[in-house]
Coordinates of N, CA and C in Angstrom, one line a residue:
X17 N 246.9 146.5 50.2 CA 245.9 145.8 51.0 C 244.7 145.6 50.2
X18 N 244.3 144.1 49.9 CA 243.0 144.4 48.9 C 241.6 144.8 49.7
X19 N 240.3 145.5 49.1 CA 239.6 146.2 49.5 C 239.0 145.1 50.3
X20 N 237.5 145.3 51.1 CA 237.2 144.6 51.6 C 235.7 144.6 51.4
X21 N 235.1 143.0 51.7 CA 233.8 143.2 51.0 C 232.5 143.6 51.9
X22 N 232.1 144.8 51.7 CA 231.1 145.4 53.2 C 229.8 145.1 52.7
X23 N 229.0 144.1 53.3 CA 227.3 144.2 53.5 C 227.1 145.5 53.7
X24 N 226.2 146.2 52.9 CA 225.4 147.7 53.2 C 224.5 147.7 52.6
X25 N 223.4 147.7 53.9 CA 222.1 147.5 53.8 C 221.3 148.3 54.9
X26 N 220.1 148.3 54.3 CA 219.1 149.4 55.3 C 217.9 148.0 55.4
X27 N 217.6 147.8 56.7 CA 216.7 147.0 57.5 C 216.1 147.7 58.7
X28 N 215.3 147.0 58.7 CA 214.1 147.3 59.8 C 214.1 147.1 61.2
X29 N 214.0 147.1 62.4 CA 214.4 146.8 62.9 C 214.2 145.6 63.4
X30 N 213.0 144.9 62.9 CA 212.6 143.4 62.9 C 213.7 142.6 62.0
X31 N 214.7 143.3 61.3 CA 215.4 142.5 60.4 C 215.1 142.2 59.1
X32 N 214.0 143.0 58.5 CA 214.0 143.0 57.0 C 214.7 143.5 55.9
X33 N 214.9 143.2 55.2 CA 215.5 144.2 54.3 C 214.2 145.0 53.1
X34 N 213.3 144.0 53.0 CA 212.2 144.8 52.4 C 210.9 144.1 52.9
X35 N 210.0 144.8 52.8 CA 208.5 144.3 53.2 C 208.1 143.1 52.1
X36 N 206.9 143.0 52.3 CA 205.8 141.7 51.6 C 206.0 142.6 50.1
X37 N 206.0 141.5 48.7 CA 206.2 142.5 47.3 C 207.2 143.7 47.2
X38 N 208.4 142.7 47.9 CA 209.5 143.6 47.8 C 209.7 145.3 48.0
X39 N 208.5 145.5 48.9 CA 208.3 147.0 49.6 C 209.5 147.4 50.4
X40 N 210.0 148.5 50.2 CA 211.2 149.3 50.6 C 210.6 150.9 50.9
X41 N 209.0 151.2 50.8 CA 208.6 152.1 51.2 C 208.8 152.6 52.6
X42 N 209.3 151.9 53.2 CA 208.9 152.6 55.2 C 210.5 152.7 54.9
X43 N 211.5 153.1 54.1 CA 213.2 153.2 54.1 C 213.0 154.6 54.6
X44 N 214.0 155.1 56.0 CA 214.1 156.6 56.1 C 215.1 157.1 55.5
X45 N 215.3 157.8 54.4 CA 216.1 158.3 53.6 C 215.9 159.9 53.7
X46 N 216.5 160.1 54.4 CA 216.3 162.2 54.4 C 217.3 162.6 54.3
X47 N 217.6 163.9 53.8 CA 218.9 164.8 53.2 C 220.0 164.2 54.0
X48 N 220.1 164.7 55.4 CA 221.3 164.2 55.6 C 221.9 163.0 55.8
X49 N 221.1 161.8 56.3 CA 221.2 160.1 55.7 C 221.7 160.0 54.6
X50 N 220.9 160.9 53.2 CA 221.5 160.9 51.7 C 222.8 161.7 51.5
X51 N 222.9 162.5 52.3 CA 224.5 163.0 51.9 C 225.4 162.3 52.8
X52 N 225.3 161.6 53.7 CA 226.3 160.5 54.6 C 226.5 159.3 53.9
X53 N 225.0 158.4 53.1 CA 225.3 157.5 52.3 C 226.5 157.9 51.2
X54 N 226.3 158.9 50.1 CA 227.3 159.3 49.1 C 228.8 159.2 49.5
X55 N 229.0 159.9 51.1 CA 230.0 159.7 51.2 C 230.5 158.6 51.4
X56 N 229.5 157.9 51.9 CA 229.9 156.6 52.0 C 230.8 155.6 50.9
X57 N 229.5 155.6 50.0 CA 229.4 155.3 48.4 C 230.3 155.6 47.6
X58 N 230.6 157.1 47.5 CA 231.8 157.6 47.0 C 233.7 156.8 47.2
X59 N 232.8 156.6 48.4 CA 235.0 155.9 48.7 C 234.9 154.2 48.2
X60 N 233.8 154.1 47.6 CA 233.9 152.2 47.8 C 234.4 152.1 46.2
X61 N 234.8 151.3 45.6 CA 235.6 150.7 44.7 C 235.0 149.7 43.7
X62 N 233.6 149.6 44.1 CA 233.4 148.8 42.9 C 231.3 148.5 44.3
X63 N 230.6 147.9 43.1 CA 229.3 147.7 44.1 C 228.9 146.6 43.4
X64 N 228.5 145.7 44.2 CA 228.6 144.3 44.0 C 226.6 144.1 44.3
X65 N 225.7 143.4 43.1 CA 224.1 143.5 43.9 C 223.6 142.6 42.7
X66 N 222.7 141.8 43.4 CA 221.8 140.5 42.2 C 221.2 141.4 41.6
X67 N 220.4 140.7 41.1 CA 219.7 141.4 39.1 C 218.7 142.6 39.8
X68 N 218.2 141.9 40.9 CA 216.8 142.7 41.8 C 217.0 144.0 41.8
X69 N 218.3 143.9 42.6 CA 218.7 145.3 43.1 C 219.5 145.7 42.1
X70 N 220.0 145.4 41.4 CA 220.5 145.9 40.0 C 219.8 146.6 39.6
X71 N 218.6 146.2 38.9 CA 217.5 146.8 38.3 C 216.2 147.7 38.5
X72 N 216.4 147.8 40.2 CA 215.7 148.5 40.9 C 216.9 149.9 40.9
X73 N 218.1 150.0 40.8 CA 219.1 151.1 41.0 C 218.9 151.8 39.6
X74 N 219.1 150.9 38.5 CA 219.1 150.9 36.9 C 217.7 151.2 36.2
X75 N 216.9 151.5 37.1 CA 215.7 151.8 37.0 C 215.7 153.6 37.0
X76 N 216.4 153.7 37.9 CA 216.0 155.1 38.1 C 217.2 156.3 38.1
X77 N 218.8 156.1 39.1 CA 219.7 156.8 39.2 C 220.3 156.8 37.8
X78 N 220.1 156.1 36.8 CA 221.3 156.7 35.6 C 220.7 158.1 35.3
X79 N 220.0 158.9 35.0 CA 218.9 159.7 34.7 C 218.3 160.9 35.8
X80 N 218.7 160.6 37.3 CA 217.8 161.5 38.3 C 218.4 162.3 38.6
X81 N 219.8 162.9 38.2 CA 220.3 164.0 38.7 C 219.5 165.2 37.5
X82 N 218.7 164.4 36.7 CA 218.1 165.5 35.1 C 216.5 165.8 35.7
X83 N 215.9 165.1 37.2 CA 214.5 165.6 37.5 C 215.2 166.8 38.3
X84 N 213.9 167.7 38.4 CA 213.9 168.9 38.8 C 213.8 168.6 40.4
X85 N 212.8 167.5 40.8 CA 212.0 167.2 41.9 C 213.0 166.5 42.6
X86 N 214.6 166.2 42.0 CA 215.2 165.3 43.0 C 216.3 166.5 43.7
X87 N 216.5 165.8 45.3 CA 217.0 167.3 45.8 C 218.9 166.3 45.9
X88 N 220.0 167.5 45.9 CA 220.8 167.8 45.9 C 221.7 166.8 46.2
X89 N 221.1 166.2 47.2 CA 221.9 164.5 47.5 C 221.9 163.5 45.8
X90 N 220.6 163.6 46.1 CA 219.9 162.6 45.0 C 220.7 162.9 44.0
X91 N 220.9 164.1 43.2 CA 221.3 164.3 42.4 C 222.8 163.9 42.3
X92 N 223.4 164.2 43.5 CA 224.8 164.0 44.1 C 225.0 162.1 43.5
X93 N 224.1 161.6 44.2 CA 224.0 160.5 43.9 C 224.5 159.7 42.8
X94 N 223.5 160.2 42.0 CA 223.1 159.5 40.3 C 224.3 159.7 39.8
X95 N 225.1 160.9 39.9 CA 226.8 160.6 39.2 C 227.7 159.8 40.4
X96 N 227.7 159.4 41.3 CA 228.3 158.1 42.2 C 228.1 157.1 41.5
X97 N 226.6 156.8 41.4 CA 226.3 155.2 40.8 C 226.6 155.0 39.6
X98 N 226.1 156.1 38.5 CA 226.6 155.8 37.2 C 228.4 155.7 37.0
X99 N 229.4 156.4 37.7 CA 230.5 156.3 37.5 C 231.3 154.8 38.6
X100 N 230.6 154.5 39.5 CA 231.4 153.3 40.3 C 231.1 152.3 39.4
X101 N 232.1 151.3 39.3 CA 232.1 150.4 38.6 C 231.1 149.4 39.6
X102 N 230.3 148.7 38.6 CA 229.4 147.6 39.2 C 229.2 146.1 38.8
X103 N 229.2 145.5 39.7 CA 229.1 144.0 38.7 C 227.8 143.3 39.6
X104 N 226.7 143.0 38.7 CA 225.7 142.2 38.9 C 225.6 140.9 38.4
X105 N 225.3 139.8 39.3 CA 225.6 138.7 39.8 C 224.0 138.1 39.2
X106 N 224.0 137.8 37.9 CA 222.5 137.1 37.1 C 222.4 136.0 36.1
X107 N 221.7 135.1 36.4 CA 221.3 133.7 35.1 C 220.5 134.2 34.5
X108 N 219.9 135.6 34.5 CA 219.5 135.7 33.6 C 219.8 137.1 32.8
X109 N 220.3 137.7 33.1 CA 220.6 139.0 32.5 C 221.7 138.8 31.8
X110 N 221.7 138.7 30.7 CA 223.0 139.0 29.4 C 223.7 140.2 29.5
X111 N 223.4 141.2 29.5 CA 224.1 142.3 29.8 C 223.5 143.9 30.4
X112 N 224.4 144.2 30.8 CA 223.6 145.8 31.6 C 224.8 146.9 31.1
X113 N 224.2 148.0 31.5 CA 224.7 149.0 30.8 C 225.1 149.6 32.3
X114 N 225.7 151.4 32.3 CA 226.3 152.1 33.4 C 227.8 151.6 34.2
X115 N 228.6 151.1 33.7 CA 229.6 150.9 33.7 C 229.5 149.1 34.3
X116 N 228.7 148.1 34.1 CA 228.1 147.1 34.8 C 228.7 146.0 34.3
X117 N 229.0 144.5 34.7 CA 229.5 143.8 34.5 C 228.9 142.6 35.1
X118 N 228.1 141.5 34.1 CA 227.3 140.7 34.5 C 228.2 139.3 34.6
X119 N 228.0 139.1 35.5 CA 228.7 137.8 36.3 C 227.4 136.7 36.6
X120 N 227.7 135.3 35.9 CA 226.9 134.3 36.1 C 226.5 133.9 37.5
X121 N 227.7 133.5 38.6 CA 227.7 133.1 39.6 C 228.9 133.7 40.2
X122 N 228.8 133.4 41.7 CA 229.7 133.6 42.7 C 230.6 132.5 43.0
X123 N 232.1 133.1 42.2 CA 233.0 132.4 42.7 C 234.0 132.8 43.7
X124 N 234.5 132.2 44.8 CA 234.9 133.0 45.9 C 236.2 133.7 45.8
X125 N 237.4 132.7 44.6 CA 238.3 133.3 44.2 C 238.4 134.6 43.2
X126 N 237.2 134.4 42.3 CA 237.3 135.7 41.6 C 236.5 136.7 42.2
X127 N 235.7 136.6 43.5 CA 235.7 137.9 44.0 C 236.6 137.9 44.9
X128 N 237.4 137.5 45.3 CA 239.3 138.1 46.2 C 239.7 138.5 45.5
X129 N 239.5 138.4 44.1 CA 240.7 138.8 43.0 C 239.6 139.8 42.8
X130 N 238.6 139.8 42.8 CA 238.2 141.3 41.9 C 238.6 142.4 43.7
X131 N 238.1 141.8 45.3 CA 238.3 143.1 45.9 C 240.0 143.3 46.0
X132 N 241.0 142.3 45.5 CA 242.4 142.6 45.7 C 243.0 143.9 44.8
X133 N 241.6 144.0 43.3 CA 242.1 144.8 42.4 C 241.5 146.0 42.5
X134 N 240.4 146.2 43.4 CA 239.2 147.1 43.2 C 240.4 148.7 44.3
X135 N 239.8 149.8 43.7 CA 240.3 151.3 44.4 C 239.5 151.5 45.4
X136 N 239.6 150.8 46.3 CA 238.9 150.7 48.0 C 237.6 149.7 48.0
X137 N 237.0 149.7 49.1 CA 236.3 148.7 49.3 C 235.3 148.3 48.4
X138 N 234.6 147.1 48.6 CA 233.2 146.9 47.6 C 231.6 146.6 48.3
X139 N 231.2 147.3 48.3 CA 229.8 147.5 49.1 C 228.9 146.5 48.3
X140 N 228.4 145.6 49.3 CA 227.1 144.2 48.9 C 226.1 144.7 49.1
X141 N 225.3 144.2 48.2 CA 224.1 144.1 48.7 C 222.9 143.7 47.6
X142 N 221.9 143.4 48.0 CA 220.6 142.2 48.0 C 220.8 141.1 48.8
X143 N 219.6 140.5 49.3 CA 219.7 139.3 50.2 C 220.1 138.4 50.3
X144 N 219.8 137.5 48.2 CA 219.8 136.1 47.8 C 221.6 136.4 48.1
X145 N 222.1 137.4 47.5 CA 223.7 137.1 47.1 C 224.3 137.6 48.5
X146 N 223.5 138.5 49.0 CA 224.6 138.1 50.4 C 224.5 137.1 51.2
X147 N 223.7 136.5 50.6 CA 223.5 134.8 51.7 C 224.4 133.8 50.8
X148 N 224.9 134.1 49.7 CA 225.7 133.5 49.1 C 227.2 133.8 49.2
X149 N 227.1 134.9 49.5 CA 228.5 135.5 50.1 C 229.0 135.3 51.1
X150 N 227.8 135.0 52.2 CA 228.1 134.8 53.6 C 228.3 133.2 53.7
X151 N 227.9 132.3 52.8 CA 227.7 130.7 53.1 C 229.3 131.0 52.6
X152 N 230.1 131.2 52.0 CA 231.4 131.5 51.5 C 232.1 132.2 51.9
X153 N 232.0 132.6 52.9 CA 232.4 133.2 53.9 C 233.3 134.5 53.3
X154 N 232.8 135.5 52.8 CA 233.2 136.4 52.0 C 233.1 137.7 52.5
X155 N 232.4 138.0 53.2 CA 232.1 139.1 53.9 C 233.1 139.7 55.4
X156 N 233.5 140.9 55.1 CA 234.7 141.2 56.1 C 233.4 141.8 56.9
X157 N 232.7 143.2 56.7 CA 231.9 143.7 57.6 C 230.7 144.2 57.2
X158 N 230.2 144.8 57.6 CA 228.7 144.6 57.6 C 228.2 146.2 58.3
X159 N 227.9 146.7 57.2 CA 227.5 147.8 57.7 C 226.0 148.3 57.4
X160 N 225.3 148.4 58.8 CA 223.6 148.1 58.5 C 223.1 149.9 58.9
X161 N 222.1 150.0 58.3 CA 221.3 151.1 58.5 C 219.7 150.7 58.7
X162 N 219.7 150.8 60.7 CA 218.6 150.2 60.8 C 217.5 151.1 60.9
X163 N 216.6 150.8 60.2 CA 215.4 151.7 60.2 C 214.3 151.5 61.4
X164 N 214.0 153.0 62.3 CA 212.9 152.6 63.3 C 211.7 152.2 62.9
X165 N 211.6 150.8 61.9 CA 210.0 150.3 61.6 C 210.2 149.0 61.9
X166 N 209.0 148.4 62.3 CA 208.8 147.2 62.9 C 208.1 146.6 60.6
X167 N 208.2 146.2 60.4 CA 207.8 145.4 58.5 C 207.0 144.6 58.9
X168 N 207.4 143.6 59.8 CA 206.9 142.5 59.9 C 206.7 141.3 59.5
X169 N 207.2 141.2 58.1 CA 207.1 140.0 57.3 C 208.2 140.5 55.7
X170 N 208.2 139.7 55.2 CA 208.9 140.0 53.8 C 210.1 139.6 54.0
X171 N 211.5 139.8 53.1 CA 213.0 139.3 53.2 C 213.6 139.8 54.2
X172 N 214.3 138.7 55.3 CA 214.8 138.8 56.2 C 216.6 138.9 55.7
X173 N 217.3 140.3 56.4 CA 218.3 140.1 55.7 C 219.2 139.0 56.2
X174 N 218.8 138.1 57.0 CA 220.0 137.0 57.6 C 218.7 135.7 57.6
X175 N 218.8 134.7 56.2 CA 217.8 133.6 56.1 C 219.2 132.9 57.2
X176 N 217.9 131.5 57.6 CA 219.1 130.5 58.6 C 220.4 130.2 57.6
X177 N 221.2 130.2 58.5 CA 222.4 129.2 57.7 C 222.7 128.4 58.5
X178 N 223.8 127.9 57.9 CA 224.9 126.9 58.7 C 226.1 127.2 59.1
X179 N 226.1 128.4 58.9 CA 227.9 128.9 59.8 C 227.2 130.0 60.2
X180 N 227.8 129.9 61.2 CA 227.8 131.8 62.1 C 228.9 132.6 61.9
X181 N 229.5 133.8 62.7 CA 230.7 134.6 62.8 C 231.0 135.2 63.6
X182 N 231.6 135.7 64.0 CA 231.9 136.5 65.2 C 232.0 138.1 64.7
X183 N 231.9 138.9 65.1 CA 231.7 139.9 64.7 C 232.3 141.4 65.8
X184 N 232.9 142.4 65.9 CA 233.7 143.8 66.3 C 232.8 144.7 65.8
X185 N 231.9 145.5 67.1 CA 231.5 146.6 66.5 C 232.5 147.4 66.4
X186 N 233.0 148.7 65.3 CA 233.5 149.4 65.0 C 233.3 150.7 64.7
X187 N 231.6 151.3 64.5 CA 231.7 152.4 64.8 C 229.9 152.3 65.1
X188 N 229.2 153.0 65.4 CA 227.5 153.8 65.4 C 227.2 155.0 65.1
X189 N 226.4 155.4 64.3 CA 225.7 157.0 64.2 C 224.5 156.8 64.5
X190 N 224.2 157.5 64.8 CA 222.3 158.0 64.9 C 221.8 159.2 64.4
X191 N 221.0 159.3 63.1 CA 220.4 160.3 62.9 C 219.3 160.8 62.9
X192 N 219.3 161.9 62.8 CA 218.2 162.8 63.2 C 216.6 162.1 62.7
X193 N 216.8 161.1 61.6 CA 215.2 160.5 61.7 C 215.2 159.4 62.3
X194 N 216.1 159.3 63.2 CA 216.1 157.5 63.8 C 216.2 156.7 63.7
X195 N 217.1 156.4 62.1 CA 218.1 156.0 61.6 C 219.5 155.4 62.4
X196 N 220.1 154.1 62.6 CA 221.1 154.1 63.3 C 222.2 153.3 62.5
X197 N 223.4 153.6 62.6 CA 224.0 153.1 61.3 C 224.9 152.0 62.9
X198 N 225.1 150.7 62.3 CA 226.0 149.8 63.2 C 227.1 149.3 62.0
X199 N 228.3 149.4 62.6 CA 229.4 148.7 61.4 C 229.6 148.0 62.3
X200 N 230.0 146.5 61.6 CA 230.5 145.7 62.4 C 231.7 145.0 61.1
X201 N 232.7 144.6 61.9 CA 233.9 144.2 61.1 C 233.9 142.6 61.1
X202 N 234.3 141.5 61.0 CA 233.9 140.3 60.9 C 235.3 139.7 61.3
X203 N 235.4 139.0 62.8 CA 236.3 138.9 63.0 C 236.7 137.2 62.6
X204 N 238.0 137.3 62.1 CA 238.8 136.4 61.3 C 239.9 136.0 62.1
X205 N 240.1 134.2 62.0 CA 241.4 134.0 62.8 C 242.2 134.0 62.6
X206 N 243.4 134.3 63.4 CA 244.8 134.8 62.5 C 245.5 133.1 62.4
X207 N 246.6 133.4 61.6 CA 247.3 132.2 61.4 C 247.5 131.9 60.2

């Protein structure tokens, strides 16, 4: 059964995914959020994210499990990211390092064929390219971690389109900082 392509993203509850200047400061990230994401992270099969978020990850996790000041998740972390295979989706990036594979554009057959080959699912995320995922209707489900902050302005993770979806919630957590995780599956017609 090939893997399946999961939106995972942390938003606001206005629906942002980052503030004005690409601010991600009001994200609630606390120990146990960070040890639920890894496991998360840990079982996915490959991580699919534009140059943005590429280089905002590639910025800091190759290296953080070596600060003193990052706690136990974090650390947990930084060998997740460096060892999942990753492929970032850029016109302008020639190449990246950490096991990374720079892809020009989004073709819809060669991502079936990469989630048909991938060792379990493939976790999305940045805005630009999941709105390019989604116009191509690529996305199985969608798993959000909404954060209790009102942003107010900045990237909305759902700009308008022209197709909708139907959508199966499938599971919820709530944690202890008010954090609420919603999966939703993407429901597909049979035939």
């Amino acid at each position: 059964m090939p893997g399946k392509i999961v939106q995972f993203t942390t938003i606001s509850l206005d629906g942002y995914i980052e503030g004005e200047d690409h601010d991600i400061s009001w994200h609630r990230v606390d120990e146990a959020l960070h040890l639920h994401l890894n496991e998360e992270l840990a079982a996915m099969g490959g991580f699919l994210s534009g140059r943005r978020t590429h280089m905002l990850m590639a910025g800091f996790w190759p290296t953080a499990d070596a600060d003193p000041e990052c706690s136990p998740a974090m650390r947990e972390f930084a060998g997740i990211w460096r060892s999942t295979p990753k492929v970032v989706y850029s016109t302008t990036l020639e190449r990246a390092d950490w096991n990374t594979t720079v892809v020009s554009r989004v073709d819809a057959d060669e991502v079936r064929a990469l989630a048909a080959a991938a060792d379990g699912d493939l976790a999305l995320s940045g805005a630009e390219l999941s709105a390019a995922f989604r116009d191509l209707d690529l996305i199985d489900a969608y798993q959000l971690y909404v954060d209790p902050v009102l942003v107010g302005r900045g990237t909305p993770l759902f700009p308008p389109a022209d197709t909708g979806a139907s959508l199966r919630l499938e599971r919820t957590r709530t944690f202890g900082n008010g954090v609420v995780l919603l999966r939703y599956a993407r429901e597909r017609e049979q035939g």
